[in-house]
Short mmCIF file of C-alpha atoms and ligand atoms in Angstrom, two decimals:
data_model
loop_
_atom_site.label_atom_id
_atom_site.label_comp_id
_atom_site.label_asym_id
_atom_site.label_seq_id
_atom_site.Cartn_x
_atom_site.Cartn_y
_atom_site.Cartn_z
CA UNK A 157 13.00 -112.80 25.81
CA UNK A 158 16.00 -112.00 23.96
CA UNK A 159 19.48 -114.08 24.18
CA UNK A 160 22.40 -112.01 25.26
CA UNK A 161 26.49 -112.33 24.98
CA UNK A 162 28.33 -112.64 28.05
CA UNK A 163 31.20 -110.75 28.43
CA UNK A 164 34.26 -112.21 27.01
CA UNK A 165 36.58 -112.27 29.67
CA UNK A 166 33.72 -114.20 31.94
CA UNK A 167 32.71 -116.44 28.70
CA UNK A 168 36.55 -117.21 28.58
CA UNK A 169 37.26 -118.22 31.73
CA UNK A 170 34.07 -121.08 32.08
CA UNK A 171 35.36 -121.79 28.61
CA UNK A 172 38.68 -122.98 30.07
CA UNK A 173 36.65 -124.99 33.29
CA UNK A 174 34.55 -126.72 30.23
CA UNK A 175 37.94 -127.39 28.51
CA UNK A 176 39.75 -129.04 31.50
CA UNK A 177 36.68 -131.28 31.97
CA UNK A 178 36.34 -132.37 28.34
CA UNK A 179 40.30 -132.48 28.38
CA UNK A 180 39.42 -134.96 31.36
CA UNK A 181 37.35 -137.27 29.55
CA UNK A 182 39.87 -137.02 26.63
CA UNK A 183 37.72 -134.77 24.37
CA UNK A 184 34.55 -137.28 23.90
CA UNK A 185 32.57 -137.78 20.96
CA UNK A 186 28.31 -136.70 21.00
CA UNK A 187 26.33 -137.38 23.04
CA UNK A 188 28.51 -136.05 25.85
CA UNK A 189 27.37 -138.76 29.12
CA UNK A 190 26.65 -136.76 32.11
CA UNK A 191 27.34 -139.49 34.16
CA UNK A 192 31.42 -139.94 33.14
CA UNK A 193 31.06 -135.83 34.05
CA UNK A 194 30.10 -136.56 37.78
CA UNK A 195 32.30 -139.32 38.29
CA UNK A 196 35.50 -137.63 37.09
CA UNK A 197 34.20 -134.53 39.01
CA UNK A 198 33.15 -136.58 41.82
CA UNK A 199 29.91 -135.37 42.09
CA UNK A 200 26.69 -136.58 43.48
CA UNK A 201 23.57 -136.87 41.92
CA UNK A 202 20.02 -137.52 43.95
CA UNK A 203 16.77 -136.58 43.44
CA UNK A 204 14.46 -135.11 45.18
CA UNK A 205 12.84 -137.61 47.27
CA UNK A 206 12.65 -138.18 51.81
CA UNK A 207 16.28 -139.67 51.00
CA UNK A 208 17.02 -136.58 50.46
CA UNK A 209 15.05 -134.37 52.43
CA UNK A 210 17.64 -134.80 55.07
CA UNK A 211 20.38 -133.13 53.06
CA UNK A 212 18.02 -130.54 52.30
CA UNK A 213 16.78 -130.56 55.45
CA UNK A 214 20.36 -128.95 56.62
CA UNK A 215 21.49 -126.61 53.96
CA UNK A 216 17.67 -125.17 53.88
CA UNK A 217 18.59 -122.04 56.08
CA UNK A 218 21.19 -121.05 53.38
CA UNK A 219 19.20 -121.75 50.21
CA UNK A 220 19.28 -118.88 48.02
CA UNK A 221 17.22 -118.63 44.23
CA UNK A 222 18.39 -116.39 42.14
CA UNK A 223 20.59 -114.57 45.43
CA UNK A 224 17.66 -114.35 47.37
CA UNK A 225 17.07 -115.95 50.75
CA UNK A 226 14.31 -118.01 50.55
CA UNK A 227 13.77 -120.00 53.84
CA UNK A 228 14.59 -118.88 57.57
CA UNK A 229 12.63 -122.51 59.11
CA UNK A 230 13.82 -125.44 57.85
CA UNK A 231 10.33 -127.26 58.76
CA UNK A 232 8.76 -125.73 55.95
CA UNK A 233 11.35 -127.02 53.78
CA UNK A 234 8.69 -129.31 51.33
CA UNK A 235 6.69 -126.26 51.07
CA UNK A 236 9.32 -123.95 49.96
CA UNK A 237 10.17 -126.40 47.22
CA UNK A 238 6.90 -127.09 46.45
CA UNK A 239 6.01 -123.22 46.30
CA UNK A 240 9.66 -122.07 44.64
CA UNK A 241 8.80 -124.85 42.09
CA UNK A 242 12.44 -125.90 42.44
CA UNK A 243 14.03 -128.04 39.71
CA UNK A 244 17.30 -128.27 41.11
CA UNK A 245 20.24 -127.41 43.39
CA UNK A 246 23.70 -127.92 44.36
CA UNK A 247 24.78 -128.25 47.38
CA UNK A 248 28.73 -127.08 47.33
CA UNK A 249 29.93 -128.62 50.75
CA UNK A 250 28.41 -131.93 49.75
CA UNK A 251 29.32 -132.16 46.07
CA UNK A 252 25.68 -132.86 45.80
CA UNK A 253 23.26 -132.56 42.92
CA UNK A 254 19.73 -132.67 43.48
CA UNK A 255 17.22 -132.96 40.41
CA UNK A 256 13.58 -133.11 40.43
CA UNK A 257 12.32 -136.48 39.26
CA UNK A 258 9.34 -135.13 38.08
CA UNK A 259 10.84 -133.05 35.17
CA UNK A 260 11.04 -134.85 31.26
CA UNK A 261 14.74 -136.37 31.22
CA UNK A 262 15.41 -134.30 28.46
CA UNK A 263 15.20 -131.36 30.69
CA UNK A 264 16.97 -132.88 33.04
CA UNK A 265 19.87 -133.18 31.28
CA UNK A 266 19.75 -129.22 30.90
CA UNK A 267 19.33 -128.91 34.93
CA UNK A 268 21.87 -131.36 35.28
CA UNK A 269 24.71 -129.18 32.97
CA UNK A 270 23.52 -125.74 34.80
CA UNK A 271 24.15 -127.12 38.09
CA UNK A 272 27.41 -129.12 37.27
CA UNK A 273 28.39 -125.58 36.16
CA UNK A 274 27.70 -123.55 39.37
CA UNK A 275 30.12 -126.29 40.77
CA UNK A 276 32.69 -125.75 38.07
CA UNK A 277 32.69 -122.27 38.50
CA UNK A 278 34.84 -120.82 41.62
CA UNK A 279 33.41 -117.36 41.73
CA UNK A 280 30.18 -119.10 42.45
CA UNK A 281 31.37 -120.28 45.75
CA UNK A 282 29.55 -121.40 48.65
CA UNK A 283 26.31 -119.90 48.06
CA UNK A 284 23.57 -123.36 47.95
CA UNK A 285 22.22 -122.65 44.57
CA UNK A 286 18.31 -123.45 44.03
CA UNK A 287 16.70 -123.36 40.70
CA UNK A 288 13.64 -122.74 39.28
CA UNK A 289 12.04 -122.37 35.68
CA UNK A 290 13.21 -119.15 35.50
CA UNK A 291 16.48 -119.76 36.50
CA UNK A 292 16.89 -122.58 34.48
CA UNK A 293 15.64 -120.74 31.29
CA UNK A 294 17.75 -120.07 28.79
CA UNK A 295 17.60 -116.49 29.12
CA UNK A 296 17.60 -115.52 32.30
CA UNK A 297 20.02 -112.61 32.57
CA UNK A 298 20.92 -112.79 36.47
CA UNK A 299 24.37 -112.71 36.22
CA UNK A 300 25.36 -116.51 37.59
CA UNK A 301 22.24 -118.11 36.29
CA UNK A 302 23.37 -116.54 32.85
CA UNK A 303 26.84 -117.78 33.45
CA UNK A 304 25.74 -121.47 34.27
CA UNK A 305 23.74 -121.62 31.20
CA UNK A 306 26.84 -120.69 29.32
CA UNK A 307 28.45 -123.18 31.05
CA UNK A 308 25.98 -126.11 30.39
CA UNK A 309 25.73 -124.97 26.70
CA UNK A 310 29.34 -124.86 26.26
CA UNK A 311 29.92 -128.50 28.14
CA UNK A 312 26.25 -130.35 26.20
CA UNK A 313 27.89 -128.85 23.00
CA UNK A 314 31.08 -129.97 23.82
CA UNK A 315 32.45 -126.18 23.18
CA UNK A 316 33.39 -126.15 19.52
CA UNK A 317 32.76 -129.78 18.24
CA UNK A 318 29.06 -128.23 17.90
CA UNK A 319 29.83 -125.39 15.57
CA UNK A 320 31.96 -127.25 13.27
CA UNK A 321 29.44 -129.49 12.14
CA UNK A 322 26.65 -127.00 12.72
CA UNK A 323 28.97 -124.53 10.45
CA UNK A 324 28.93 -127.67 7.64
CA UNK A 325 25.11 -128.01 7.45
CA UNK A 326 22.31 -126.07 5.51
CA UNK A 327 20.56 -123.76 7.78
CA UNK A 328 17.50 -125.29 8.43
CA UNK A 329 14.91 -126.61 10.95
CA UNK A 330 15.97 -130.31 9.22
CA UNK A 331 19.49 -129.69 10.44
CA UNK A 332 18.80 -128.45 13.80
CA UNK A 333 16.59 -131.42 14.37
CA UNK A 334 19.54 -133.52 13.41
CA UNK A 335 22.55 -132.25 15.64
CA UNK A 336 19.56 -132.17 18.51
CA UNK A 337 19.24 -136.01 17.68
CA UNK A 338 23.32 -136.41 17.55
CA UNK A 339 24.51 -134.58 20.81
CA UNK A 340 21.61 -135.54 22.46
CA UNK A 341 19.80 -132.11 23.35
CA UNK A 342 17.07 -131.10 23.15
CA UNK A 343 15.78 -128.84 20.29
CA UNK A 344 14.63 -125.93 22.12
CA UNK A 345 18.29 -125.89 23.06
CA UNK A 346 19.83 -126.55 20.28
CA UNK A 347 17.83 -124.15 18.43
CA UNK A 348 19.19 -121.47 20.24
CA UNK A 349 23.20 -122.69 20.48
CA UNK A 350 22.41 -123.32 16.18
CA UNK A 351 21.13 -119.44 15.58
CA UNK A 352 24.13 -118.06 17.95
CA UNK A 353 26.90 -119.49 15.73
CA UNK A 354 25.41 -118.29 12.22
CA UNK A 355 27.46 -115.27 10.88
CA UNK A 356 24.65 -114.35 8.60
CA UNK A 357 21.28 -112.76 10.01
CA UNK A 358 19.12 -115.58 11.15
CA UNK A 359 16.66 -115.50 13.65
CA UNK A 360 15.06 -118.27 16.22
CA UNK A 361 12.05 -118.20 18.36
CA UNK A 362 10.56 -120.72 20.41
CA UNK A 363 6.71 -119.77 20.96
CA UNK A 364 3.28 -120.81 21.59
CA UNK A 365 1.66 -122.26 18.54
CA UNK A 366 0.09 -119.10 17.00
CA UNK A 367 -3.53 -120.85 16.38
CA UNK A 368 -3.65 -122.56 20.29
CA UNK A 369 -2.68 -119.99 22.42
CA UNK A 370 -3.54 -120.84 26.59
CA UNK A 371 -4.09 -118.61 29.24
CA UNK A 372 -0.26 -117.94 29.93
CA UNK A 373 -0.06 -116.50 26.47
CA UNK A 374 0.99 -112.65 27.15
CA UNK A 375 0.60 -110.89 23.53
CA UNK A 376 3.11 -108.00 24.74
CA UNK A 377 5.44 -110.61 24.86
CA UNK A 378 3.98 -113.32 22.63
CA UNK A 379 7.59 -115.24 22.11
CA UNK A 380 9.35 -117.52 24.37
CA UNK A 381 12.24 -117.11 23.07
CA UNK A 382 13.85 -114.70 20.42
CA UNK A 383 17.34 -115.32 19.59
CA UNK A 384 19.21 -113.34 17.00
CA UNK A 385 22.35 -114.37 15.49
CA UNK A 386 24.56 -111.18 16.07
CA UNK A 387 24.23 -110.19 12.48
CA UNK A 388 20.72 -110.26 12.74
CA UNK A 389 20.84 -107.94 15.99
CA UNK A 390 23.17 -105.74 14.27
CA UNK A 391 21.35 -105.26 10.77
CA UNK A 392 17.46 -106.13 12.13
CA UNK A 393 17.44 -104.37 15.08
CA UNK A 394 14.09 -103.02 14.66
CA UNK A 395 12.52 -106.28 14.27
CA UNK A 396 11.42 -107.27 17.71
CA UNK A 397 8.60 -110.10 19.21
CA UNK A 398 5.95 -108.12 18.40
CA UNK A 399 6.25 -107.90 14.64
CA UNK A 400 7.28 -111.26 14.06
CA UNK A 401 4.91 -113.17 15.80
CA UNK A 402 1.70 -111.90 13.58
CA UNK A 403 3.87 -112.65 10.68
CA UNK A 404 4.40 -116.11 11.94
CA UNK A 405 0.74 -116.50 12.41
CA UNK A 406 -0.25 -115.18 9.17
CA UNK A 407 2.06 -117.93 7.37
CA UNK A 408 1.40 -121.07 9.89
CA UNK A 409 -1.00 -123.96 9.08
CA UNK A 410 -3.78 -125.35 11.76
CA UNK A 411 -1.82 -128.28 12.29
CA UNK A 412 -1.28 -129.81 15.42
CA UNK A 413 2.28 -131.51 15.14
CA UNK A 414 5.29 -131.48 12.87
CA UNK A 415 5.81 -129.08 10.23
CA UNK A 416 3.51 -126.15 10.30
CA UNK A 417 5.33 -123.28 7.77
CA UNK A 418 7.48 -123.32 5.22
CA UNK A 419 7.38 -120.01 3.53
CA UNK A 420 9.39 -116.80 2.62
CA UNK A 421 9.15 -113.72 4.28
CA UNK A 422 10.14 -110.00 4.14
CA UNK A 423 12.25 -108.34 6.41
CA UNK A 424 12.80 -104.64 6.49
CA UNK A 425 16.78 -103.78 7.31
CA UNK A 426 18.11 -100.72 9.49
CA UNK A 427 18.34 -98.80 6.10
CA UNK A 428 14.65 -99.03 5.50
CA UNK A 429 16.18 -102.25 2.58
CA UNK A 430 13.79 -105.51 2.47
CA UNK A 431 15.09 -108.81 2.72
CA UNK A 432 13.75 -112.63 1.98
CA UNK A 433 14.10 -114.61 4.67
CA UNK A 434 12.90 -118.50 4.37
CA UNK A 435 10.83 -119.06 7.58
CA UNK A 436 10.47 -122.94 8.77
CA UNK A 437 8.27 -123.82 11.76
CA UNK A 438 8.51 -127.04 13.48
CA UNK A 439 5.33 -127.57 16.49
CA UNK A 440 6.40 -130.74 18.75
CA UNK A 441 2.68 -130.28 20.56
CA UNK A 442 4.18 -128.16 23.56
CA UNK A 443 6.40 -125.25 22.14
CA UNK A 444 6.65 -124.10 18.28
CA UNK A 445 9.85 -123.73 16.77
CA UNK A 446 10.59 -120.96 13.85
CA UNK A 447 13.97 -120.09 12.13
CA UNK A 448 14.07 -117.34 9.58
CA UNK A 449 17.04 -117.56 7.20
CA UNK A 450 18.39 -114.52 5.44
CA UNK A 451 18.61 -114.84 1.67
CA UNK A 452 18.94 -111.98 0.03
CA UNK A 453 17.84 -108.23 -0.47
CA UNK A 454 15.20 -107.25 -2.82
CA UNK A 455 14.73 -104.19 -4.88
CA UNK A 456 17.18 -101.03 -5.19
CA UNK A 457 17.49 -98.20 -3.65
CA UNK A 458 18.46 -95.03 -5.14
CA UNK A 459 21.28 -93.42 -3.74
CA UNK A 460 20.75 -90.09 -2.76
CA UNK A 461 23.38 -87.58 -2.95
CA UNK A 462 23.78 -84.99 -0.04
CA UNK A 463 24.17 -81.41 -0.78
CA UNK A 464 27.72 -82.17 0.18
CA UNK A 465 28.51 -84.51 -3.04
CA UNK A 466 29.18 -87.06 -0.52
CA UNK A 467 26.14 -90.00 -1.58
CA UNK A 468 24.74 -91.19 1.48
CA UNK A 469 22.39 -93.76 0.09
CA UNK A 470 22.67 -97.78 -0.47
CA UNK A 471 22.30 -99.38 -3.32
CA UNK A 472 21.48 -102.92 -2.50
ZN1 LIG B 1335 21.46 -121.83 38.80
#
Protein backbone atom coordinates (compact mmCIF):
# COMPACT_ATOMS: atom_id res chain seq x y z
CA UNK A 1 0.00 0.00 0.00
CA UNK A 2 1.15 3.30 -0.94
CA UNK A 3 1.19 6.52 1.53
CA UNK A 4 -0.82 9.41 0.28
CA UNK A 5 -0.92 13.45 1.01
CA UNK A 6 -3.93 14.78 2.45
CA UNK A 7 -5.21 17.71 1.14
CA UNK A 8 -3.77 20.81 2.48
CA UNK A 9 -6.53 22.70 3.63
CA UNK A 10 -7.74 19.38 5.77
CA UNK A 11 -3.86 18.68 6.79
CA UNK A 12 -3.96 22.42 7.97
CA UNK A 13 -6.68 22.56 9.95
CA UNK A 14 -5.76 19.13 12.37
CA UNK A 15 -2.41 20.85 12.17
CA UNK A 16 -3.80 23.81 14.15
CA UNK A 17 -5.97 21.15 16.75
CA UNK A 18 -2.30 19.40 17.20
CA UNK A 19 -0.87 22.93 17.75
CA UNK A 20 -3.37 24.13 20.44
CA UNK A 21 -2.76 20.85 22.32
CA UNK A 22 1.04 20.96 22.22
CA UNK A 23 0.58 24.85 22.83
CA UNK A 24 -1.35 23.32 25.95
CA UNK A 25 1.32 21.36 27.34
CA UNK A 26 3.69 24.30 26.56
CA UNK A 27 5.38 22.71 23.47
CA UNK A 28 6.97 19.45 25.31
CA UNK A 29 10.13 17.89 24.65
CA UNK A 30 10.24 13.77 23.10
CA UNK A 31 8.76 11.46 24.11
CA UNK A 32 5.44 13.30 23.97
CA UNK A 33 3.34 11.46 27.36
CA UNK A 34 -0.03 10.48 26.27
CA UNK A 35 -1.18 10.62 29.55
CA UNK A 36 -0.55 14.76 30.19
CA UNK A 37 -2.65 14.62 26.52
CA UNK A 38 -5.83 13.05 28.21
CA UNK A 39 -5.70 14.91 31.25
CA UNK A 40 -5.47 18.39 29.70
CA UNK A 41 -8.10 17.08 27.17
CA UNK A 42 -9.98 15.46 29.82
CA UNK A 43 -10.24 12.33 28.34
CA UNK A 44 -10.80 8.84 29.50
CA UNK A 45 -8.88 5.97 28.91
CA UNK A 46 -10.18 2.13 29.68
CA UNK A 47 -9.61 -0.92 28.23
CA UNK A 48 -11.45 -3.34 27.06
CA UNK A 49 -12.45 -5.45 29.85
CA UNK A 50 -16.53 -6.37 31.72
CA UNK A 51 -15.72 -2.80 33.35
CA UNK A 52 -16.27 -1.72 30.36
CA UNK A 53 -18.59 -3.77 28.60
CA UNK A 54 -21.24 -1.65 30.13
CA UNK A 55 -20.18 1.50 28.29
CA UNK A 56 -20.00 -0.50 25.32
CA UNK A 57 -22.83 -2.19 26.12
CA UNK A 58 -24.84 1.29 25.39
CA UNK A 59 -23.20 3.00 22.53
CA UNK A 60 -23.14 -0.63 20.67
CA UNK A 61 -26.29 0.22 18.47
CA UNK A 62 -24.35 3.27 17.06
CA UNK A 63 -20.92 1.72 16.53
CA UNK A 64 -19.76 2.36 13.17
CA UNK A 65 -16.03 0.92 11.54
CA UNK A 66 -14.89 2.58 8.94
CA UNK A 67 -18.82 4.40 8.48
CA UNK A 68 -20.37 1.25 8.49
CA UNK A 69 -23.00 0.03 10.93
CA UNK A 70 -21.85 -2.83 12.47
CA UNK A 71 -24.25 -4.03 15.27
CA UNK A 72 -28.22 -3.68 15.42
CA UNK A 73 -28.31 -6.15 19.07
CA UNK A 74 -26.35 -5.03 21.62
CA UNK A 75 -26.23 -8.76 23.18
CA UNK A 76 -23.88 -9.76 20.69
CA UNK A 77 -21.73 -6.99 21.59
CA UNK A 78 -18.39 -9.44 22.68
CA UNK A 79 -18.87 -11.12 19.47
CA UNK A 80 -18.85 -8.16 17.29
CA UNK A 81 -15.60 -7.13 18.89
CA UNK A 82 -14.28 -10.29 18.91
CA UNK A 83 -15.24 -10.82 15.09
CA UNK A 84 -14.46 -6.88 13.97
CA UNK A 85 -11.09 -7.58 15.72
CA UNK A 86 -11.52 -4.13 17.28
CA UNK A 87 -8.45 -2.35 18.69
CA UNK A 88 -10.08 0.64 19.74
CA UNK A 89 -12.84 3.27 19.98
CA UNK A 90 -14.00 6.50 21.18
CA UNK A 91 -16.86 7.09 22.53
CA UNK A 92 -17.64 11.09 21.91
CA UNK A 93 -20.52 11.63 24.54
CA UNK A 94 -18.37 9.99 27.18
CA UNK A 95 -14.93 11.42 26.42
CA UNK A 96 -14.04 7.82 26.54
CA UNK A 97 -11.14 5.89 25.09
CA UNK A 98 -11.21 2.32 24.92
CA UNK A 99 -7.95 0.28 23.96
CA UNK A 100 -7.50 -3.33 23.65
CA UNK A 101 -5.19 -4.68 26.32
CA UNK A 102 -4.16 -7.33 24.31
CA UNK A 103 -2.24 -5.23 21.68
CA UNK A 104 1.99 -4.61 22.24
CA UNK A 105 2.07 -1.09 24.13
CA UNK A 106 3.95 0.16 21.43
CA UNK A 107 0.96 -0.14 19.29
CA UNK A 108 -0.99 1.13 21.65
CA UNK A 109 0.43 4.22 21.78
CA UNK A 110 -0.44 4.50 17.91
CA UNK A 111 -4.28 3.51 18.76
CA UNK A 112 -4.15 5.75 21.51
CA UNK A 113 -2.98 9.08 19.11
CA UNK A 114 -5.64 7.93 16.25
CA UNK A 115 -8.39 7.94 18.61
CA UNK A 116 -7.36 11.11 20.67
CA UNK A 117 -7.54 12.54 17.12
CA UNK A 118 -11.12 11.55 16.07
CA UNK A 119 -11.86 13.49 19.39
CA UNK A 120 -9.78 16.47 18.40
CA UNK A 121 -11.28 16.71 15.23
CA UNK A 122 -14.92 18.49 15.06
CA UNK A 123 -15.94 17.35 11.64
CA UNK A 124 -15.70 13.91 13.09
CA UNK A 125 -18.58 14.49 15.34
CA UNK A 126 -20.75 12.17 17.04
CA UNK A 127 -20.29 9.19 15.04
CA UNK A 128 -18.79 6.23 17.92
CA UNK A 129 -15.67 5.45 16.08
CA UNK A 130 -14.46 1.62 16.18
CA UNK A 131 -11.16 0.54 14.89
CA UNK A 132 -9.66 -2.22 13.50
CA UNK A 133 -6.20 -3.22 11.88
CA UNK A 134 -7.17 -1.77 8.92
CA UNK A 135 -8.30 1.25 10.21
CA UNK A 136 -5.56 1.72 12.33
CA UNK A 137 -2.99 1.11 9.48
CA UNK A 138 -1.08 3.62 8.37
CA UNK A 139 -2.49 3.72 5.06
CA UNK A 140 -5.80 3.34 5.09
CA UNK A 141 -7.24 5.92 2.72
CA UNK A 142 -10.97 6.21 4.17
CA UNK A 143 -11.16 9.66 4.45
CA UNK A 144 -11.37 10.11 8.58
CA UNK A 145 -9.28 7.09 9.31
CA UNK A 146 -6.67 8.85 6.94
CA UNK A 147 -7.24 12.08 8.73
CA UNK A 148 -6.73 10.55 12.34
CA UNK A 149 -3.56 9.03 11.31
CA UNK A 150 -2.44 12.45 10.26
CA UNK A 151 -3.48 13.56 13.33
CA UNK A 152 -1.66 10.98 15.60
CA UNK A 153 1.49 11.37 13.38
CA UNK A 154 1.46 15.01 13.61
CA UNK A 155 0.76 14.99 17.69
CA UNK A 156 3.59 11.51 18.40
CA UNK A 157 5.94 13.73 16.22
CA UNK A 158 5.16 16.65 17.93
CA UNK A 159 4.42 18.42 14.33
CA UNK A 160 7.75 19.90 13.33
CA UNK A 161 10.16 19.16 16.30
CA UNK A 162 10.43 15.70 14.26
CA UNK A 163 11.65 17.04 10.98
CA UNK A 164 14.15 19.32 12.32
CA UNK A 165 16.21 16.82 13.79
CA UNK A 166 15.21 14.20 11.25
CA UNK A 167 16.31 17.03 8.53
CA UNK A 168 19.94 17.15 10.65
CA UNK A 169 20.67 13.38 10.44
CA UNK A 170 22.22 11.07 7.67
CA UNK A 171 19.56 9.20 5.94
CA UNK A 172 19.78 5.96 7.19
CA UNK A 173 18.11 2.92 8.87
CA UNK A 174 20.78 3.92 11.98
CA UNK A 175 19.03 7.26 12.21
CA UNK A 176 15.55 6.18 11.96
CA UNK A 177 16.20 3.66 14.65
CA UNK A 178 17.41 6.53 16.73
CA UNK A 179 14.57 9.28 16.56
CA UNK A 180 12.19 5.91 16.97
CA UNK A 181 14.21 5.39 20.32
CA UNK A 182 13.98 9.40 21.17
CA UNK A 183 10.20 10.24 20.56
CA UNK A 184 9.28 7.06 21.59
CA UNK A 185 7.57 5.43 18.39
CA UNK A 186 7.76 2.85 17.03
CA UNK A 187 9.90 2.21 13.87
CA UNK A 188 7.40 1.05 11.52
CA UNK A 189 6.08 4.51 12.23
CA UNK A 190 8.73 6.38 12.22
CA UNK A 191 9.95 4.89 9.14
CA UNK A 192 7.25 6.19 7.32
CA UNK A 193 6.94 10.01 9.05
CA UNK A 194 11.28 9.81 8.26
CA UNK A 195 10.78 8.97 4.25
CA UNK A 196 7.77 11.69 4.04
CA UNK A 197 9.99 14.63 5.08
CA UNK A 198 13.09 13.79 2.70
CA UNK A 199 13.18 16.25 -0.29
CA UNK A 200 15.37 13.91 -2.20
CA UNK A 201 13.93 10.51 -3.71
CA UNK A 202 13.99 7.98 -0.97
CA UNK A 203 11.88 5.19 -0.61
CA UNK A 204 10.52 2.99 2.57
CA UNK A 205 8.83 -0.29 2.76
CA UNK A 206 7.85 -2.27 5.57
CA UNK A 207 7.48 -6.07 4.35
CA UNK A 208 7.61 -9.63 5.09
CA UNK A 209 11.13 -10.89 5.34
CA UNK A 210 11.78 -11.94 1.70
CA UNK A 211 13.32 -15.56 2.71
CA UNK A 212 10.19 -16.41 5.48
CA UNK A 213 7.26 -15.55 3.80
CA UNK A 214 3.69 -17.10 5.74
CA UNK A 215 0.57 -17.84 4.36
CA UNK A 216 -0.74 -14.11 4.42
CA UNK A 217 2.05 -13.28 2.04
CA UNK A 218 0.08 -12.02 -1.27
CA UNK A 219 2.99 -11.72 -4.06
CA UNK A 220 0.66 -9.17 -6.11
CA UNK A 221 1.09 -7.12 -3.31
CA UNK A 222 4.21 -8.46 -1.60
CA UNK A 223 4.88 -4.98 0.52
CA UNK A 224 3.26 -3.78 3.57
CA UNK A 225 4.03 -0.71 3.16
CA UNK A 226 5.59 1.48 0.30
CA UNK A 227 6.15 4.99 1.07
CA UNK A 228 7.76 7.38 -1.34
CA UNK A 229 9.14 10.62 -0.41
CA UNK A 230 7.34 12.98 -2.98
CA UNK A 231 10.45 13.27 -5.03
CA UNK A 232 10.64 9.77 -5.33
CA UNK A 233 6.84 9.60 -6.54
CA UNK A 234 7.50 12.33 -8.84
CA UNK A 235 10.86 11.10 -10.57
CA UNK A 236 10.30 7.00 -9.84
CA UNK A 237 6.97 6.69 -10.62
CA UNK A 238 7.33 3.57 -12.45
CA UNK A 239 8.90 1.79 -9.68
CA UNK A 240 6.10 0.11 -7.85
CA UNK A 241 5.89 -3.12 -5.08
CA UNK A 242 6.34 -5.45 -7.54
CA UNK A 243 9.78 -4.58 -8.82
CA UNK A 244 11.26 -3.75 -5.69
CA UNK A 245 10.49 -6.51 -3.67
CA UNK A 246 12.56 -9.24 -5.93
CA UNK A 247 15.27 -6.73 -5.81
CA UNK A 248 15.11 -6.69 -2.09
CA UNK A 249 15.22 -10.40 -2.05
CA UNK A 250 17.97 -10.78 -4.39
CA UNK A 251 20.26 -8.47 -2.03
CA UNK A 252 18.94 -9.76 1.60
CA UNK A 253 20.88 -12.24 3.80
CA UNK A 254 19.12 -15.51 5.56
CA UNK A 255 19.31 -13.90 8.73
CA UNK A 256 16.77 -13.96 11.19
CA UNK A 257 17.16 -10.56 13.16
CA UNK A 258 18.94 -7.25 12.84
CA UNK A 259 20.61 -6.14 9.84
CA UNK A 260 19.90 -8.17 6.79
CA UNK A 261 21.17 -5.76 3.56
CA UNK A 262 23.34 -3.26 3.11
CA UNK A 263 23.91 -2.83 -0.55
CA UNK A 264 23.54 -0.45 -3.59
CA UNK A 265 21.03 -0.67 -6.05
CA UNK A 266 19.89 0.64 -9.48
CA UNK A 267 16.98 2.53 -10.10
CA UNK A 268 15.69 3.37 -13.51
CA UNK A 269 14.19 7.25 -13.58
CA UNK A 270 11.02 8.48 -15.66
CA UNK A 271 13.59 9.39 -18.45
CA UNK A 272 14.66 5.81 -18.89
CA UNK A 273 18.24 7.49 -16.51
CA UNK A 274 19.64 4.87 -13.76
CA UNK A 275 20.28 5.84 -10.40
CA UNK A 276 22.33 4.31 -7.18
CA UNK A 277 20.37 4.08 -4.46
CA UNK A 278 22.01 2.61 -1.02
CA UNK A 279 19.40 0.05 0.20
CA UNK A 280 19.53 -0.81 4.18
CA UNK A 281 17.25 -3.50 5.63
CA UNK A 282 16.60 -3.79 9.23
CA UNK A 283 14.30 -7.42 10.22
CA UNK A 284 13.03 -6.97 14.03
CA UNK A 285 11.61 -10.87 13.66
CA UNK A 286 7.95 -9.66 12.74
CA UNK A 287 8.12 -7.01 9.85
CA UNK A 288 11.37 -6.09 7.63
CA UNK A 289 12.31 -2.68 7.24
CA UNK A 290 14.11 -1.28 3.84
CA UNK A 291 15.07 2.38 2.94
CA UNK A 292 16.60 3.09 -0.42
CA UNK A 293 18.57 6.34 -0.54
CA UNK A 294 19.12 8.20 -3.77
CA UNK A 295 22.75 8.95 -4.57
CA UNK A 296 23.37 9.76 -7.73
CA UNK A 297 22.79 9.07 -11.56
CA UNK A 298 25.00 6.90 -13.52
CA UNK A 299 26.04 7.00 -17.09
CA UNK A 300 25.07 9.73 -19.86
CA UNK A 301 22.69 10.05 -22.03
CA UNK A 302 22.99 11.49 -25.36
CA UNK A 303 20.84 14.20 -26.11
CA UNK A 304 18.94 13.82 -29.04
CA UNK A 305 18.03 16.65 -31.13
CA UNK A 306 14.43 16.82 -32.66
CA UNK A 307 13.96 17.63 -36.22
CA UNK A 308 12.88 20.91 -34.77
CA UNK A 309 16.56 21.97 -33.42
CA UNK A 310 14.91 22.04 -30.16
CA UNK A 311 17.17 18.95 -28.09
CA UNK A 312 14.82 17.02 -26.22
CA UNK A 313 17.21 14.69 -24.50
CA UNK A 314 18.97 14.71 -20.83
CA UNK A 315 22.19 14.64 -20.22
CA UNK A 316 22.62 13.41 -16.72
ZN1 LIG B 1 -10.40 5.64 13.49
Amino acid sequence: MRNLYLRQTTAAEIDGQVRKVLRGLDNPSPPLRLDDVRELLKLDRQYYSKSAHGVLAETVSRLKIAGKQVLRRPSLLLDAIVRAELKALYVPDRKLILLDDTVPEIKQRWSESHEIAHSLLGWHGSILLGDDRVTLNLACHQQIEAEANFGASRLLFLQDQFGMVARDTQCSMEAIRFLGRQFGNSITSTLWRYVELMDTPVLGVVSQHPHYTDDTFDPQEPCRYFVRSSSFAEKFSGVDELLIFPLMRSKCSWKKAGPVASDEVVLGDNDGVNHIFDFEAFYNRYEMLSLFVHRHAIGKRIAIVATSGVSTGITA
